Short mmCIF file of C-alpha atoms in Angstrom, two decimals:
data_model
loop_
_atom_site.label_atom_id
_atom_site.label_comp_id
_atom_site.label_asym_id
_atom_site.label_seq_id
_atom_site.Cartn_x
_atom_site.Cartn_y
_atom_site.Cartn_z
CA UNK A 11 -0.13 -42.07 -43.72
CA UNK A 12 -1.73 -38.47 -44.32
CA UNK A 13 0.20 -37.22 -47.49
CA UNK A 14 2.03 -40.41 -48.31
CA UNK A 15 0.59 -39.88 -52.08
CA UNK A 16 2.35 -39.13 -55.36
CA UNK A 17 0.53 -35.96 -55.60
CA UNK A 18 1.65 -34.76 -52.07
CA UNK A 19 5.40 -34.42 -53.09
CA UNK A 20 8.50 -34.00 -51.13
CA UNK A 21 9.30 -30.30 -52.19
CA UNK A 22 5.13 -29.47 -51.10
CA UNK A 23 5.29 -31.26 -47.95
CA UNK A 24 9.13 -29.63 -46.91
CA UNK A 25 7.25 -26.25 -47.56
CA UNK A 26 4.76 -26.89 -45.99
CA UNK A 27 6.04 -28.05 -42.75
CA UNK A 28 9.51 -26.04 -42.77
CA UNK A 29 8.13 -23.58 -39.91
CA UNK A 30 7.19 -26.44 -38.09
CA UNK A 31 10.25 -28.42 -38.35
CA UNK A 32 12.41 -24.85 -37.53
CA UNK A 33 10.82 -24.98 -34.38
CA UNK A 34 11.23 -28.34 -33.22
CA UNK A 35 15.11 -28.56 -34.25
CA UNK A 36 15.68 -25.52 -32.37
CA UNK A 37 15.11 -27.87 -29.06
CA UNK A 38 18.25 -30.10 -29.71
CA UNK A 39 20.89 -28.31 -28.03
CA UNK A 40 23.74 -31.01 -29.53
CA UNK A 41 22.21 -30.73 -33.15
CA UNK A 42 22.24 -26.59 -32.98
CA UNK A 43 25.31 -26.98 -30.69
CA UNK A 44 27.26 -28.28 -33.84
CA UNK A 45 26.62 -26.20 -36.92
CA UNK A 46 28.88 -27.74 -38.90
CA UNK A 47 28.02 -30.97 -38.49
CA UNK A 48 25.19 -32.76 -40.05
CA UNK A 49 24.01 -35.69 -37.77
CA UNK A 50 22.85 -38.33 -40.12
CA UNK A 51 23.00 -41.95 -37.91
CA UNK A 52 19.09 -41.74 -36.53
CA UNK A 53 18.72 -45.59 -37.00
CA UNK A 54 21.54 -46.17 -34.80
CA UNK A 55 20.42 -43.57 -32.13
CA UNK A 56 18.39 -40.59 -31.88
CA UNK A 57 19.07 -37.21 -30.32
CA UNK A 58 17.46 -35.82 -27.42
CA UNK A 59 15.54 -32.96 -27.59
CA UNK A 60 15.84 -30.40 -24.40
CA UNK A 61 12.47 -31.49 -22.77
CA UNK A 62 14.28 -34.90 -22.15
CA UNK A 63 16.82 -33.68 -20.56
CA UNK A 64 15.08 -31.91 -18.67
CA UNK A 65 13.12 -34.03 -17.30
CA UNK A 66 15.49 -36.49 -16.49
CA UNK A 67 17.59 -33.57 -14.41
CA UNK A 68 14.29 -32.88 -12.91
CA UNK A 69 13.77 -36.42 -11.94
CA UNK A 70 17.21 -37.15 -10.57
CA UNK A 71 17.93 -34.01 -8.57
CA UNK A 72 14.37 -34.01 -6.91
CA UNK A 73 12.87 -37.67 -6.57
CA UNK A 74 15.92 -39.93 -7.46
CA UNK A 75 15.16 -43.57 -5.52
CA UNK A 76 14.37 -47.15 -6.23
CA UNK A 77 11.27 -47.94 -7.55
CA UNK A 78 8.99 -50.79 -5.76
CA UNK A 79 11.64 -50.68 -2.97
CA UNK A 80 10.94 -48.04 0.38
CA UNK A 81 8.00 -45.91 1.78
CA UNK A 82 9.27 -42.39 1.85
CA UNK A 83 8.59 -39.83 -0.52
CA UNK A 84 11.32 -40.05 -3.01
CA UNK A 85 10.65 -43.72 -3.21
CA UNK A 86 6.95 -43.20 -3.82
CA UNK A 87 7.08 -40.83 -6.19
CA UNK A 88 9.63 -42.75 -8.19
CA UNK A 89 7.17 -46.24 -8.25
CA UNK A 90 4.19 -43.58 -9.06
CA UNK A 91 6.29 -42.02 -11.90
CA UNK A 92 7.21 -45.45 -13.41
CA UNK A 93 3.77 -46.61 -12.86
CA UNK A 94 2.62 -43.86 -15.02
CA UNK A 95 5.38 -44.25 -17.93
CA UNK A 96 4.33 -47.94 -18.25
CA UNK A 97 0.47 -46.50 -18.85
CA UNK A 98 2.02 -43.61 -20.86
CA UNK A 99 3.46 -46.36 -23.73
CA UNK A 100 0.12 -48.20 -23.97
CA UNK A 101 -1.43 -45.05 -24.99
CA UNK A 102 1.43 -43.88 -26.98
CA UNK A 103 1.09 -47.23 -28.97
CA UNK A 104 -3.09 -46.89 -28.92
CA UNK A 105 -3.94 -49.41 -26.80
CA UNK A 106 -7.24 -48.55 -25.56
CA UNK A 107 -7.05 -51.56 -22.61
CA UNK A 108 -10.18 -52.98 -23.43
CA UNK A 109 -8.48 -56.37 -23.22
CA UNK A 110 -5.58 -57.43 -21.38
CA UNK A 111 -2.54 -56.00 -22.40
CA UNK A 112 0.45 -55.22 -20.31
CA UNK A 113 3.93 -53.00 -20.44
CA UNK A 114 7.06 -54.24 -19.36
CA UNK A 115 10.33 -51.99 -19.37
CA UNK A 116 13.67 -53.61 -20.54
CA UNK A 117 17.20 -52.38 -21.33
CA UNK A 118 16.17 -52.10 -25.35
CA UNK A 119 14.59 -54.04 -28.21
CA UNK A 120 17.36 -56.95 -28.03
CA UNK A 121 16.40 -57.62 -24.45
CA UNK A 122 12.98 -57.25 -25.03
CA UNK A 123 12.81 -59.76 -28.01
CA UNK A 124 15.14 -62.43 -26.11
CA UNK A 125 12.80 -61.58 -23.12
CA UNK A 126 9.55 -62.89 -25.38
CA UNK A 127 11.60 -65.64 -26.73
CA UNK A 128 12.87 -67.21 -23.24
CA UNK A 129 10.11 -66.11 -20.76
CA UNK A 130 7.18 -67.09 -22.99
CA UNK A 131 7.79 -68.43 -26.51
CA UNK A 132 9.25 -71.80 -25.12
CA UNK A 133 6.44 -72.51 -22.86
CA UNK A 134 3.92 -72.36 -25.76
CA UNK A 135 6.08 -74.46 -28.47
CA UNK A 136 5.81 -78.33 -28.61
CA UNK A 137 8.18 -80.93 -30.44
CA UNK A 138 7.15 -80.59 -34.23
CA UNK A 139 5.66 -76.77 -34.05
CA UNK A 140 7.24 -74.00 -36.32
CA UNK A 141 7.82 -70.73 -35.88
CA UNK A 142 8.43 -68.03 -38.45
CA UNK A 143 11.45 -65.59 -38.29
CA UNK A 144 13.39 -63.22 -40.27
CA UNK A 145 16.46 -64.02 -41.94
CA UNK A 146 17.68 -60.80 -43.71
CA UNK A 147 16.65 -58.41 -40.81
CA UNK A 148 18.40 -57.28 -37.74
CA UNK A 149 20.17 -59.76 -36.10
CA UNK A 150 18.68 -58.92 -32.84
CA UNK A 151 15.36 -60.18 -34.19
CA UNK A 152 17.10 -63.36 -35.23
CA UNK A 153 19.22 -64.77 -32.62
CA UNK A 154 16.43 -64.51 -29.59
CA UNK A 155 14.80 -67.43 -31.57
CA UNK A 156 17.43 -69.28 -32.46
CA UNK A 157 18.33 -69.09 -29.17
CA UNK A 158 14.76 -70.26 -27.99
CA UNK A 159 15.34 -73.06 -30.20
CA UNK A 160 18.57 -74.25 -28.70
CA UNK A 161 17.01 -74.62 -25.16
CA UNK A 162 14.27 -76.73 -26.48
CA UNK A 163 16.54 -78.74 -28.19
CA UNK A 164 18.42 -79.20 -24.95
CA UNK A 165 14.78 -80.50 -23.48
CA UNK A 166 14.39 -82.67 -26.22
CA UNK A 167 11.73 -80.66 -27.84
CA UNK A 168 12.36 -80.08 -31.77
CA UNK A 169 11.01 -76.77 -33.17
CA UNK A 170 11.57 -75.64 -36.78
CA UNK A 171 12.54 -72.11 -37.49
CA UNK A 172 11.46 -70.95 -41.16
CA UNK A 173 12.69 -68.27 -42.95
CA UNK A 174 9.99 -65.67 -43.76
CA UNK A 175 10.02 -65.27 -47.84
CA UNK A 176 11.74 -62.31 -48.98
CA UNK A 177 11.45 -60.44 -52.49
CA UNK A 178 14.96 -60.37 -54.27
CA UNK A 179 14.99 -56.96 -55.43
CA UNK A 180 13.10 -54.62 -52.78
CA UNK A 181 14.15 -56.74 -49.82
CA UNK A 182 10.13 -56.36 -48.73
CA UNK A 183 8.49 -59.90 -47.11
CA UNK A 184 6.86 -61.70 -50.39
CA UNK A 185 3.49 -61.45 -49.41
CA UNK A 186 2.81 -63.99 -52.06
CA UNK A 187 4.73 -66.57 -50.66
CA UNK A 188 3.87 -66.07 -47.11
CA UNK A 189 0.90 -68.48 -47.08
CA UNK A 190 3.17 -71.28 -48.47
CA UNK A 191 5.89 -70.37 -45.49
CA UNK A 192 3.01 -70.69 -42.64
CA UNK A 193 1.25 -74.48 -41.99
CA UNK A 194 -0.98 -76.23 -39.71
CA UNK A 195 2.21 -76.30 -37.32
CA UNK A 196 2.93 -72.35 -37.17
CA UNK A 197 2.54 -71.05 -33.51
CA UNK A 198 4.30 -68.28 -33.86
CA UNK A 199 6.00 -64.91 -36.35
CA UNK A 200 8.59 -62.25 -35.77
CA UNK A 201 8.36 -59.62 -37.92
CA UNK A 202 9.78 -56.27 -38.33
CA UNK A 203 7.48 -53.07 -38.57
CA UNK A 204 10.05 -50.82 -40.63
CA UNK A 205 13.40 -52.43 -42.06
CA UNK A 206 16.92 -50.79 -40.61
CA UNK A 207 18.23 -51.36 -43.80
CA UNK A 208 15.91 -50.59 -46.55
CA UNK A 209 13.57 -47.98 -44.54
CA UNK A 210 10.44 -49.73 -46.52
CA UNK A 211 7.40 -50.49 -43.89
CA UNK A 212 6.89 -54.45 -43.82
CA UNK A 213 3.36 -54.91 -43.82
CA UNK A 214 2.86 -56.51 -40.76
CA UNK A 215 -1.00 -56.95 -41.91
CA UNK A 216 -0.28 -58.78 -44.71
CA UNK A 217 1.71 -61.51 -42.63
CA UNK A 218 -1.19 -61.66 -40.16
CA UNK A 219 -3.43 -62.70 -43.01
CA UNK A 220 -1.29 -65.39 -44.21
CA UNK A 221 -0.67 -66.84 -40.44
CA UNK A 222 -4.79 -66.65 -39.86
CA UNK A 223 -6.20 -65.05 -36.49
CA UNK A 224 -4.99 -67.44 -33.96
CA UNK A 225 -0.80 -67.05 -34.31
CA UNK A 226 0.92 -64.90 -32.18
CA UNK A 227 3.12 -62.22 -34.09
CA UNK A 228 5.81 -60.45 -32.42
CA UNK A 229 6.75 -56.79 -33.70
CA UNK A 230 10.07 -55.48 -33.70
CA UNK A 231 9.54 -51.62 -33.40
CA UNK A 232 12.79 -50.15 -32.88
CA UNK A 233 12.52 -47.96 -36.21
CA UNK A 234 8.79 -47.10 -35.90
CA UNK A 235 8.31 -45.96 -32.47
CA UNK A 236 9.40 -42.33 -33.12
CA UNK A 237 9.31 -42.61 -36.34
CA UNK A 238 5.66 -42.85 -37.49
CA UNK A 239 2.29 -43.35 -36.08
CA UNK A 240 2.06 -46.98 -34.18
CA UNK A 241 -0.82 -48.42 -33.64
CA UNK A 242 -1.78 -51.67 -31.79
CA UNK A 243 -5.47 -51.85 -32.64
CA UNK A 244 -4.66 -51.36 -36.48
CA UNK A 245 -1.20 -53.70 -36.27
CA UNK A 246 -3.32 -56.73 -34.76
CA UNK A 247 -0.20 -57.71 -33.43
CA UNK A 248 0.66 -59.07 -29.64
CA UNK A 249 3.90 -58.02 -28.74
CA UNK A 250 5.74 -54.71 -29.85
CA UNK A 251 9.01 -54.00 -28.81
CA UNK A 252 11.34 -51.26 -29.09
CA UNK A 253 14.08 -49.30 -27.78
CA UNK A 254 13.71 -45.74 -25.65
CA UNK A 255 17.34 -44.64 -27.49
CA UNK A 256 15.91 -44.97 -30.69
CA UNK A 257 12.88 -43.07 -29.63
CA UNK A 258 14.20 -39.79 -28.39
CA UNK A 259 14.78 -40.68 -25.26
CA UNK A 260 18.01 -41.96 -23.36
CA UNK A 261 19.95 -45.42 -23.67
CA UNK A 262 19.13 -48.44 -21.62
CA UNK A 263 15.71 -48.50 -21.51
CA UNK A 264 13.25 -50.13 -24.00
CA UNK A 265 9.49 -51.57 -23.57
CA UNK A 266 7.49 -54.77 -24.34
CA UNK A 267 3.89 -54.16 -24.76
CA UNK A 268 2.25 -57.31 -24.81
CA UNK A 269 -1.50 -58.14 -25.72
CA UNK A 270 -1.85 -61.38 -23.79
CA UNK A 271 -4.84 -62.63 -25.64
CA UNK A 272 -3.02 -65.22 -27.89
CA UNK A 273 -1.72 -67.70 -25.49
CA UNK A 274 -0.36 -67.12 -21.19
CA UNK A 275 0.01 -64.08 -19.82
CA UNK A 276 4.01 -62.49 -20.67
CA UNK A 277 5.99 -61.99 -17.76
CA UNK A 278 9.75 -61.60 -17.50
CA UNK A 279 11.44 -64.58 -16.32
CA UNK A 280 13.82 -63.97 -13.04
CA UNK A 281 13.73 -61.50 -10.49
CA UNK A 282 13.32 -58.18 -11.53
CA UNK A 283 16.16 -55.77 -10.07
CA UNK A 284 16.43 -52.38 -10.39
CA UNK A 285 14.51 -50.58 -13.04
CA UNK A 286 16.35 -47.70 -14.74
CA UNK A 287 14.19 -45.22 -13.55
CA UNK A 288 15.83 -42.31 -15.22
CA UNK A 289 15.87 -43.53 -18.39
CA UNK A 290 12.13 -44.44 -17.71
CA UNK A 291 11.35 -40.74 -16.82
CA UNK A 292 13.61 -40.04 -20.07
CA UNK A 293 11.37 -42.32 -21.93
CA UNK A 294 7.67 -40.73 -20.92
CA UNK A 295 8.81 -37.17 -21.32
CA UNK A 296 10.01 -38.17 -24.96
CA UNK A 297 6.74 -40.12 -25.74
CA UNK A 298 4.81 -36.60 -24.65
CA UNK A 299 7.59 -34.86 -26.93
CA UNK A 300 6.38 -36.75 -30.15
CA UNK A 301 2.75 -36.49 -29.22
CA UNK A 302 3.00 -32.87 -29.38
CA UNK A 303 4.90 -32.59 -32.28
CA UNK A 304 2.75 -35.22 -33.83
CA UNK A 305 4.57 -38.32 -35.24
CA UNK A 306 2.14 -38.21 -38.15
CA UNK A 307 4.30 -35.17 -39.44
CA UNK A 308 7.25 -36.13 -38.17
CA UNK A 309 6.91 -39.58 -40.62
CA UNK A 310 5.93 -36.73 -43.30
CA UNK A 311 8.81 -34.71 -42.66
CA UNK A 312 11.63 -37.68 -42.86
CA UNK A 313 9.69 -39.34 -45.87
CA UNK A 314 9.87 -36.22 -47.82
CA UNK A 315 13.46 -35.63 -46.99
CA UNK A 316 14.21 -39.23 -47.89
CA UNK A 317 12.39 -39.30 -51.14
CA UNK A 318 14.61 -35.94 -51.98
CA UNK A 319 17.37 -37.97 -51.54
CA UNK A 320 16.72 -40.76 -53.59
CA UNK A 321 15.42 -38.91 -56.44
CA UNK A 322 18.89 -37.36 -56.98
CA UNK A 323 21.08 -39.67 -55.84
CA UNK A 324 19.06 -42.62 -58.07
CA UNK A 325 20.68 -40.65 -61.33
CA UNK A 326 23.99 -40.61 -60.01
CA UNK A 327 25.59 -43.62 -61.84
CA UNK A 328 28.09 -44.84 -59.10
CA UNK A 329 25.89 -45.40 -56.26
CA UNK A 330 23.14 -48.30 -55.86
CA UNK A 331 20.47 -47.44 -53.46
CA UNK A 332 19.82 -51.14 -51.81
CA UNK A 333 15.80 -51.76 -51.60
CA UNK A 334 12.61 -51.19 -53.42
CA UNK A 335 13.90 -49.19 -56.62
CA UNK A 336 10.28 -48.35 -57.20
CA UNK A 337 10.20 -46.13 -54.31
CA UNK A 338 13.27 -43.90 -55.26
CA UNK A 339 11.65 -41.07 -57.54
CA UNK A 340 9.95 -38.33 -55.53
CA UNK A 341 6.52 -38.77 -56.84
CA UNK A 342 6.16 -42.35 -56.68
CA UNK A 343 2.88 -43.68 -55.29
CA UNK A 344 5.22 -46.62 -53.45
CA UNK A 345 7.43 -44.12 -51.34
CA UNK A 346 7.58 -46.10 -48.24
CA UNK A 347 10.67 -45.17 -46.99
CA UNK A 348 10.89 -44.07 -43.52
CA UNK A 349 13.64 -42.00 -43.28
CA UNK A 350 16.48 -44.85 -44.11
CA UNK A 351 18.39 -44.88 -47.48
CA UNK A 352 20.98 -47.13 -47.84
CA UNK A 353 23.91 -47.38 -50.59
CA UNK A 354 27.02 -48.51 -52.33
CA UNK A 355 29.62 -47.17 -53.89
CA UNK A 356 30.58 -48.69 -57.14
CA UNK A 357 34.50 -48.26 -56.56
CA UNK A 358 34.69 -46.73 -53.26
CA UNK A 359 34.47 -49.27 -50.24
CA UNK A 360 31.96 -48.25 -47.77
CA UNK A 361 33.81 -47.69 -44.77
CA UNK A 362 36.80 -45.73 -46.32
CA UNK A 363 33.28 -43.71 -47.81
CA UNK A 364 31.73 -43.15 -44.50
CA UNK A 365 35.20 -41.70 -43.71
CA UNK A 366 35.24 -39.51 -46.44
CA UNK A 367 31.85 -38.27 -45.54
CA UNK A 368 32.82 -37.44 -42.21
CA UNK A 369 35.81 -35.69 -43.27
CA UNK A 370 33.34 -32.99 -44.40
CA UNK A 371 31.08 -33.32 -41.51
CA UNK A 372 28.76 -35.87 -41.96
CA UNK A 373 27.85 -38.44 -39.64
CA UNK A 374 26.84 -41.69 -41.30
CA UNK A 375 26.60 -45.76 -40.36
CA UNK A 376 28.85 -47.60 -42.59
CA UNK A 377 29.65 -51.29 -41.92
CA UNK A 378 27.38 -54.55 -42.69
CA UNK A 379 24.65 -52.81 -40.05
CA UNK A 380 24.01 -55.45 -38.23
CA UNK A 381 22.06 -57.15 -41.24
CA UNK A 382 21.33 -60.85 -40.42
CA UNK A 383 22.92 -62.93 -43.01
CA UNK A 384 25.53 -59.88 -43.96
CA UNK A 385 29.06 -60.67 -44.10
CA UNK A 386 31.43 -57.96 -43.57
CA UNK A 387 32.30 -57.78 -47.15
CA UNK A 388 28.34 -56.38 -47.69
CA UNK A 389 29.21 -53.09 -46.39
CA UNK A 390 27.28 -50.38 -47.26
CA UNK A 391 26.38 -46.75 -46.17
CA UNK A 392 23.40 -45.91 -44.21
CA UNK A 393 21.60 -42.20 -44.24
CA UNK A 394 19.05 -42.18 -41.51
CA UNK A 395 17.15 -38.90 -40.57
CA UNK A 396 14.99 -37.53 -38.16
CA UNK A 397 13.02 -34.51 -37.57
CA UNK A 398 15.70 -32.36 -36.73
CA UNK A 399 17.55 -32.97 -40.11
CA UNK A 400 16.59 -30.14 -42.80
CA UNK A 401 16.32 -30.10 -46.65
CA UNK A 402 19.82 -28.07 -46.96
CA UNK A 403 21.51 -30.92 -45.11
CA UNK A 404 19.88 -33.47 -47.66
CA UNK A 405 21.32 -30.96 -50.19
CA UNK A 406 25.01 -30.40 -49.29
CA UNK A 407 25.11 -34.31 -48.68
CA UNK A 408 23.57 -35.17 -52.62
CA UNK A 409 26.34 -32.22 -53.89
CA UNK A 410 29.86 -33.91 -51.66
CA UNK A 411 28.08 -37.53 -53.16
CA UNK A 412 28.00 -36.00 -56.56
CA UNK A 413 31.60 -34.60 -56.50
CA UNK A 414 32.78 -38.33 -55.85
CA UNK A 415 31.44 -39.60 -58.90
#
């Protein structure tokens, strides 16, 4: 990614992009309308720029109708809007359209992953097959594969779920151990693009190297789409699943991009009812906004803010920052945290720390973060940043955290 080198320090990047960022920040009414509050929970849901809010209002006041049902102008315009949005998702993900692929709208990442598991994967597997799944990523990228295993078991088909290996300290996939995890009966792999706790790029290309050229890979891109460039050409995956609400659009909308070359065509099962047309209009507008802003610059900005936070927080004795320790210095050559910093205080429980931070105007996530395998006693505080956050907000947070030593 441009700028993601030790030479391009966090301070240099923040200074270079400061004018650009100020202009974008002004486009988020909820941010500018609450100057005393600092929103640091964008990994849970992102805020919405004025262009997205305007697109929804325009659609609802000029063309609101059902898609694919009706021959009158409003219905026709809605149907055309949904199809344009479908093409827009493919373009945003770098799909050149040269090979068979499709985009299917869902309510979000969780439903999209469940649809891949139920409607596509179960028909592909035979007795004795194996699939690779993440046992320490978001639960939404584990539960669907467990559900598929249960469905097949009821049909008398035994499928083994093998856990992706992890590096103990960093939380990254252990790519050296991946080759041993993948075997001759491996038929599928479910992976995460950016980890929702550690903020690290999970290096999907290395997973492809381990499983070989013929195994389909499903990518949970909930924390990458809308935060950094995502190219299906470069990643060589078969499914990209993401949520609109984490990519500046409305809740209740997401998409599954399916390549349809390693296995049968992906078709969601069951009768397809009324789509979330307002949400789809918002998603198309959000992707237009992100393209205009530049996801490469958004990624540089949030990575620089993250480095500014970790560079100082790592020196505060009561705090333990989770994930790759080599990525903490601002000038680290392996700085790969994309806007997410998760930590614990040695003496203050995480839920209490979350309340303390909000009492000073900081909105963060403080619990087990829906991480698969994590119990209630393993809570942590997560700070997640987006383009509307500033260096001054990070500095204010650090000043407060320092006072709690």
